[in-house]
mmCIF file of C-alpha atoms in Angstrom:
data_model
loop_
_atom_site.group_PDB
_atom_site.id
_atom_site.type_symbol
_atom_site.label_atom_id
_atom_site.label_comp_id
_atom_site.label_asym_id
_atom_site.label_seq_id
_atom_site.Cartn_x
_atom_site.Cartn_y
_atom_site.Cartn_z
ATOM 1 C CA THR A 1 197.053 -28.771 149.594
ATOM 2 C CA ARG A 2 194.841 -25.958 150.776
ATOM 3 C CA TRP A 3 192.594 -28.423 152.623
ATOM 4 C CA ALA A 4 195.493 -30.228 154.295
ATOM 5 C CA GLN A 5 196.997 -26.953 155.519
ATOM 6 C CA ARG A 6 193.712 -25.822 157.040
ATOM 7 C CA ALA A 7 193.016 -29.220 158.589
ATOM 8 C CA ARG A 8 196.492 -29.329 160.154
ATOM 9 C CA GLY A 9 196.078 -25.876 161.636
ATOM 10 C CA VAL A 10 192.680 -26.660 163.144
ATOM 11 C CA SER A 11 193.934 -30.031 164.456
ATOM 12 C CA VAL A 12 196.794 -28.326 166.261
ATOM 13 C CA ALA A 13 194.375 -25.863 167.815
ATOM 14 C CA LEU A 14 192.044 -28.706 168.821
ATOM 15 C CA HIS A 15 194.801 -30.618 170.619
ATOM 16 C CA PHE A 16 195.965 -27.436 172.346
ATOM 17 C CA TYR A 17 192.502 -26.602 173.661
ATOM 18 C CA GLU A 18 191.908 -30.184 174.778
ATOM 19 C CA HIS A 19 195.218 -30.181 176.632
ATOM 20 C CA CYS A 20 194.310 -26.887 178.325
ATOM 21 C CA GLY A 21 190.837 -28.130 179.272
ATOM 22 C CA LYS A 22 189.054 -25.480 177.188
ATOM 23 C CA GLU A 23 186.099 -27.599 176.161
ATOM 24 C CA GLY A 24 184.135 -24.866 174.406
ATOM 25 C CA ALA A 25 187.000 -23.913 172.116
ATOM 26 C CA ALA A 26 187.775 -27.594 171.500
ATOM 27 C CA ARG A 27 184.191 -28.222 170.387
ATOM 28 C CA VAL A 28 184.411 -25.342 167.944
ATOM 29 C CA CYS A 29 187.613 -26.793 166.465
ATOM 30 C CA ASP A 30 186.091 -30.265 166.238
ATOM 31 C CA SER A 31 183.080 -28.837 164.407
ATOM 32 C CA GLN A 32 185.396 -26.976 162.035
ATOM 33 C CA LEU A 33 187.321 -30.164 161.268
ATOM 34 C CA ARG A 34 184.102 -32.013 160.467
ATOM 35 C CA LEU A 35 183.008 -29.162 158.210
ATOM 36 C CA LEU A 36 186.367 -29.166 156.421
ATOM 37 C CA GLU A 37 186.038 -32.885 155.757
ATOM 38 C CA ALA A 38 182.518 -32.411 154.405
ATOM 39 C CA GLN A 39 183.764 -29.587 152.193
ATOM 40 C CA ARG A 40 186.578 -31.743 150.827
ATOM 41 C CA VAL A 41 184.023 -34.378 149.822
ATOM 42 C CA LEU A 42 181.846 -31.727 148.191
ATOM 43 C CA GLU A 43 184.761 -30.418 146.140
ATOM 44 C CA ARG A 44 185.545 -33.938 144.981
ATOM 45 C CA GLU A 45 181.934 -34.502 143.944
ATOM 46 C CA THR A 46 181.671 -31.249 142.006
ATOM 47 C CA ALA A 47 185.065 -31.899 140.368
ATOM 48 C CA ALA A 48 183.874 -35.359 139.282
ATOM 49 C CA ALA A 49 180.668 -33.861 137.893
ATOM 50 C CA GLU A 50 182.690 -31.262 136.005
ATOM 51 C CA HIS A 51 184.971 -33.906 134.544
ATOM 52 C CA LYS A 52 181.997 -35.995 133.415
ATOM 53 C CA ALA A 53 180.278 -32.992 131.836
ATOM 54 C CA ALA A 54 183.484 -32.012 130.022
ATOM 55 C CA ALA A 55 183.935 -35.550 128.715
ATOM 56 C CA GLN A 56 180.357 -35.696 127.436
ATOM 57 C CA THR A 57 180.687 -32.304 125.773
ATOM 58 C CA SER A 58 183.984 -33.282 124.171
ATOM 59 C CA ALA A 59 182.512 -36.523 122.841
ATOM 60 C CA SER A 60 179.524 -34.760 121.289
ATOM 61 C CA ALA A 61 181.495 -31.815 119.842
ATOM 62 C CA PRO A 62 182.347 -31.802 116.111
ATOM 63 C CA ALA A 63 185.863 -32.977 115.306
ATOM 64 C CA SER A 64 186.705 -29.548 113.943
ATOM 65 C CA ALA A 65 185.665 -27.777 117.138
ATOM 66 C CA PRO A 66 188.540 -26.261 119.115
ATOM 67 C CA ALA A 67 189.484 -27.933 122.396
ATOM 68 C CA SER A 68 188.552 -24.805 124.319
ATOM 69 C CA ALA A 69 184.911 -25.209 123.266
ATOM 70 C CA SER A 70 184.420 -28.314 125.393
ATOM 71 C CA VAL A 71 186.162 -26.710 128.342
ATOM 72 C CA SER A 72 184.032 -23.580 128.276
ATOM 73 C CA ALA A 73 180.858 -25.644 127.947
ATOM 74 C CA SER A 74 181.619 -27.782 131.004
ATOM 75 C CA ALA A 75 180.166 -27.047 134.413
ATOM 76 C CA PRO A 76 182.344 -24.817 136.600
ATOM 77 C CA ARG A 77 183.975 -26.306 139.668
ATOM 78 C CA PHE A 78 182.696 -24.790 142.891
ATOM 79 C CA ARG A 79 185.013 -24.351 145.843
ATOM 80 C CA PHE A 80 183.772 -25.199 149.321
ATOM 81 C CA VAL A 81 186.839 -25.476 151.566
ATOM 82 C CA ASP A 82 187.082 -22.643 154.097
ATOM 83 C CA LEU A 83 183.553 -21.388 153.525
ATOM 84 C CA PRO A 84 181.439 -20.801 156.655
ATOM 85 C CA LEU A 85 178.698 -23.341 157.286
ATOM 86 C CA ASN A 86 175.904 -21.075 156.010
ATOM 87 C CA ALA A 87 177.754 -20.342 152.777
ATOM 88 C CA THR A 88 178.484 -24.045 152.320
ATOM 89 C CA VAL A 89 174.810 -24.978 152.607
ATOM 90 C CA LEU A 90 173.841 -22.148 150.279
ATOM 91 C CA ARG A 91 176.385 -23.248 147.678
ATOM 92 C CA CYS A 92 175.125 -26.820 147.889
ATOM 93 C CA PHE A 93 171.684 -25.683 146.832
ATOM 94 C CA SER A 94 173.147 -23.449 144.136
ATOM 95 C CA CYS A 95 174.991 -26.491 142.735
ATOM 96 C CA GLY A 96 171.972 -28.777 142.897
ATOM 97 C CA LEU A 97 173.365 -30.767 145.847
ATOM 98 C CA SER A 98 170.184 -30.802 147.909
ATOM 99 C CA GLU A 99 170.886 -34.144 149.581
ATOM 100 C CA GLN A 100 174.311 -32.979 150.707
ATOM 101 C CA ALA A 101 172.802 -29.769 152.066
ATOM 102 C CA GLU A 102 170.309 -31.826 154.054
ATOM 103 C CA ALA A 103 173.132 -33.923 155.488
ATOM 104 C CA LEU A 104 174.908 -30.746 156.620
ATOM 105 C CA ARG A 105 171.716 -29.483 158.239
ATOM 106 C CA VAL A 106 171.409 -32.655 160.297
ATOM 107 C CA GLU A 107 175.072 -32.978 161.251
ATOM 108 C CA PHE A 108 175.533 -29.354 162.265
ATOM 109 C CA ARG A 109 172.036 -28.794 163.638
ATOM 110 C CA VAL A 110 171.199 -25.778 161.498
ATOM 111 C CA PRO A 111 168.251 -23.893 163.085
ATOM 112 C CA GLU A 112 165.003 -24.286 161.160
ATOM 113 C CA LYS A 113 164.423 -20.654 160.219
ATOM 114 C CA ARG A 114 168.005 -20.232 159.039
ATOM 115 C CA TRP A 115 167.699 -23.460 157.062
ATOM 116 C CA TRP A 116 164.601 -22.193 155.284
ATOM 117 C CA ARG A 117 166.268 -18.916 154.379
ATOM 118 C CA LEU A 118 169.376 -20.674 153.062
ATOM 119 C CA LYS A 119 167.364 -23.127 151.002
ATOM 120 C CA LEU A 120 165.221 -20.313 149.622
ATOM 121 C CA ALA A 121 168.302 -18.305 148.636
ATOM 122 C CA GLY A 122 170.104 -21.287 147.118
ATOM 123 C CA LEU A 123 167.199 -22.603 145.079
ATOM 124 C CA SER A 124 166.376 -19.150 143.738
ATOM 125 C CA GLN A 125 170.027 -18.605 142.770
ATOM 126 C CA ALA A 126 169.906 -21.902 140.884
ATOM 127 C CA HIS A 127 166.573 -20.940 139.287
ATOM 128 C CA ALA A 128 165.174 -24.234 140.575
ATOM 129 C CA TRP A 129 161.667 -22.833 140.488
ATOM 130 C CA GLU A 130 159.649 -26.047 140.711
ATOM 131 C CA GLU A 131 161.679 -27.329 143.649
ATOM 132 C CA LEU A 132 161.276 -23.941 145.314
ATOM 133 C CA TRP A 133 157.501 -24.058 144.764
ATOM 134 C CA ARG A 134 157.274 -27.507 146.342
ATOM 135 C CA PHE A 135 159.395 -26.304 149.249
ATOM 136 C CA SER A 136 157.060 -23.348 149.840
ATOM 137 C CA GLN A 137 154.102 -25.678 150.222
ATOM 138 C CA ALA A 138 155.528 -27.465 153.244
ATOM 139 C CA ARG A 139 153.442 -27.154 156.362
ATOM 140 C CA ARG A 140 154.332 -24.692 159.111
ATOM 141 C CA ALA A 141 156.788 -22.626 157.094
ATOM 142 C CA PRO A 142 158.740 -20.483 159.579
ATOM 143 C CA ILE A 143 159.262 -17.677 157.052
ATOM 144 C CA SER A 144 156.827 -15.550 155.071
ATOM 145 C CA LEU A 145 155.825 -16.382 151.496
ATOM 146 C CA ARG A 146 156.659 -12.766 150.755
ATOM 147 C CA LEU A 147 160.339 -13.745 150.943
ATOM 148 C CA PHE A 148 159.773 -16.339 148.218
ATOM 149 C CA ALA A 149 158.196 -13.731 145.971
ATOM 150 C CA GLU A 150 161.001 -11.254 146.646
ATOM 151 C CA ALA A 151 163.639 -13.883 145.862
ATOM 152 C CA CYS A 152 161.994 -14.573 142.502
ATOM 153 C CA ILE A 153 161.902 -10.860 141.729
ATOM 154 C CA GLU A 154 165.570 -10.502 142.676
ATOM 155 C CA HIS A 155 166.461 -13.238 140.185
ATOM 156 C CA ASP A 156 164.386 -11.798 137.334
ATOM 157 C CA ALA A 157 161.525 -14.290 137.486
ATOM 158 C CA PRO A 158 158.351 -12.156 137.799
ATOM 159 C CA ALA A 159 156.065 -14.961 136.599
ATOM 160 C CA GLU A 160 157.372 -17.176 139.395
ATOM 161 C CA ALA A 161 156.961 -14.358 141.906
ATOM 162 C CA GLU A 162 153.307 -13.988 140.954
ATOM 163 C CA ARG A 163 152.628 -17.583 142.026
ATOM 164 C CA TYR A 164 153.537 -16.653 145.593
ATOM 165 C CA VAL A 165 151.881 -13.239 145.469
ATOM 166 C CA ARG A 166 148.524 -14.938 144.883
ATOM 167 C CA ARG A 167 148.885 -16.630 148.271
ATOM 168 C CA LEU A 168 149.635 -13.412 150.177
ATOM 169 C CA PRO A 169 147.216 -11.042 151.934
ATOM 170 C CA PRO A 170 146.299 -7.911 149.926
ATOM 171 C CA ALA A 171 148.497 -5.565 151.987
ATOM 172 C CA GLU A 172 151.576 -7.550 150.922
ATOM 173 C CA ALA A 173 150.372 -8.629 147.496
ATOM 174 C CA VAL A 174 149.553 -5.217 146.001
ATOM 175 C CA PRO A 175 153.058 -3.683 146.417
ATOM 176 C CA LEU A 176 154.643 -6.841 145.010
ATOM 177 C CA LEU A 177 152.296 -6.884 142.028
ATOM 178 C CA LEU A 178 153.349 -3.322 141.285
ATOM 179 C CA ARG A 179 157.020 -4.322 141.518
ATOM 180 C CA ILE A 180 156.595 -7.012 138.860
ATOM 181 C CA GLY A 181 154.604 -4.750 136.576
ATOM 182 C CA ALA A 182 151.205 -6.410 137.133
ATOM 183 C CA VAL A 183 149.470 -3.069 137.564
ATOM 184 C CA ASP A 184 146.034 -4.255 136.429
ATOM 185 C CA GLY A 185 146.111 -7.099 138.920
ATOM 186 C CA ALA A 186 147.233 -4.752 141.676
ATOM 187 C CA ARG A 187 144.418 -2.329 140.844
ATOM 188 C CA ARG A 188 141.766 -5.055 140.881
ATOM 189 C CA LEU A 189 142.989 -6.423 144.199
ATOM 190 C CA ALA A 190 143.142 -2.952 145.719
ATOM 191 C CA ALA A 191 139.629 -2.136 144.487
ATOM 192 C CA ALA A 192 138.288 -5.380 145.951
ATOM 193 C CA ASN A 193 139.648 -4.356 149.351
ATOM 194 C CA LYS A 194 138.986 -0.609 149.225
ATOM 195 C CA GLU A 195 136.597 -0.649 152.182
ATOM 196 C CA LYS A 196 139.088 -2.102 154.648
ATOM 197 C CA MET A 197 142.308 -0.908 153.037
ATOM 198 C CA PRO A 198 141.730 2.295 151.023
ATOM 199 C CA GLU A 199 145.444 3.021 151.130
ATOM 200 C CA LEU A 200 146.057 0.275 148.585
ATOM 201 C CA LEU A 201 144.208 2.185 145.855
ATOM 202 C CA LYS A 202 146.277 5.254 146.732
ATOM 203 C CA LEU A 203 149.421 3.175 146.380
ATOM 204 C CA VAL A 204 148.373 2.005 142.919
ATOM 205 C CA ALA A 205 147.476 5.562 141.854
ATOM 206 C CA GLU A 206 150.853 6.860 143.037
ATOM 207 C CA HIS A 207 152.601 4.104 141.115
ATOM 208 C CA GLU A 208 150.725 4.948 137.920
ATOM 209 C CA ARG A 209 151.599 8.604 138.267
ATOM 210 C CA GLY A 210 155.226 7.601 138.472
#
């Protein structure tokens, strides 16, 4: 299989580096082997979920429905093997595998800021808006709330973006309000801060002029 071929290749490299006393390269290979094993488990879990979804769809489909209907309605299988660590974590969140993503973070010591960015990207891709909102409220967030708003905008969720915009300072909030089409809100916020930040009213006026 694809996994077995990759695992064999990395194992050979690991033994070679250990024999040569190249500890740094050996550690990299060992980490890669552990990631490959984790990815194999993830593929099995998503395949099992797909099979279950297909079975449920098939059981609930009318007898006259073509067989292809249940197949197309089932959840797609996501591939993990051979993805880099960051992409693996991101895909976990995209697939709703938050617990597995957390396990990867711990095992591979993913830096905090990178972890936040990956979780933000994955949850927004999955449109898991309530989970994303709860995540944003954690204390000592190492990334700006502006990134949460921008992720919502990128995934066509302006109403969700506005929730984060309300928590931003005016200098960041006004441009984002204009991006999501909340011109009245942007104008009011700019007017309320015209003494300290007159440039915000200019920004709104330029936007309205097109």
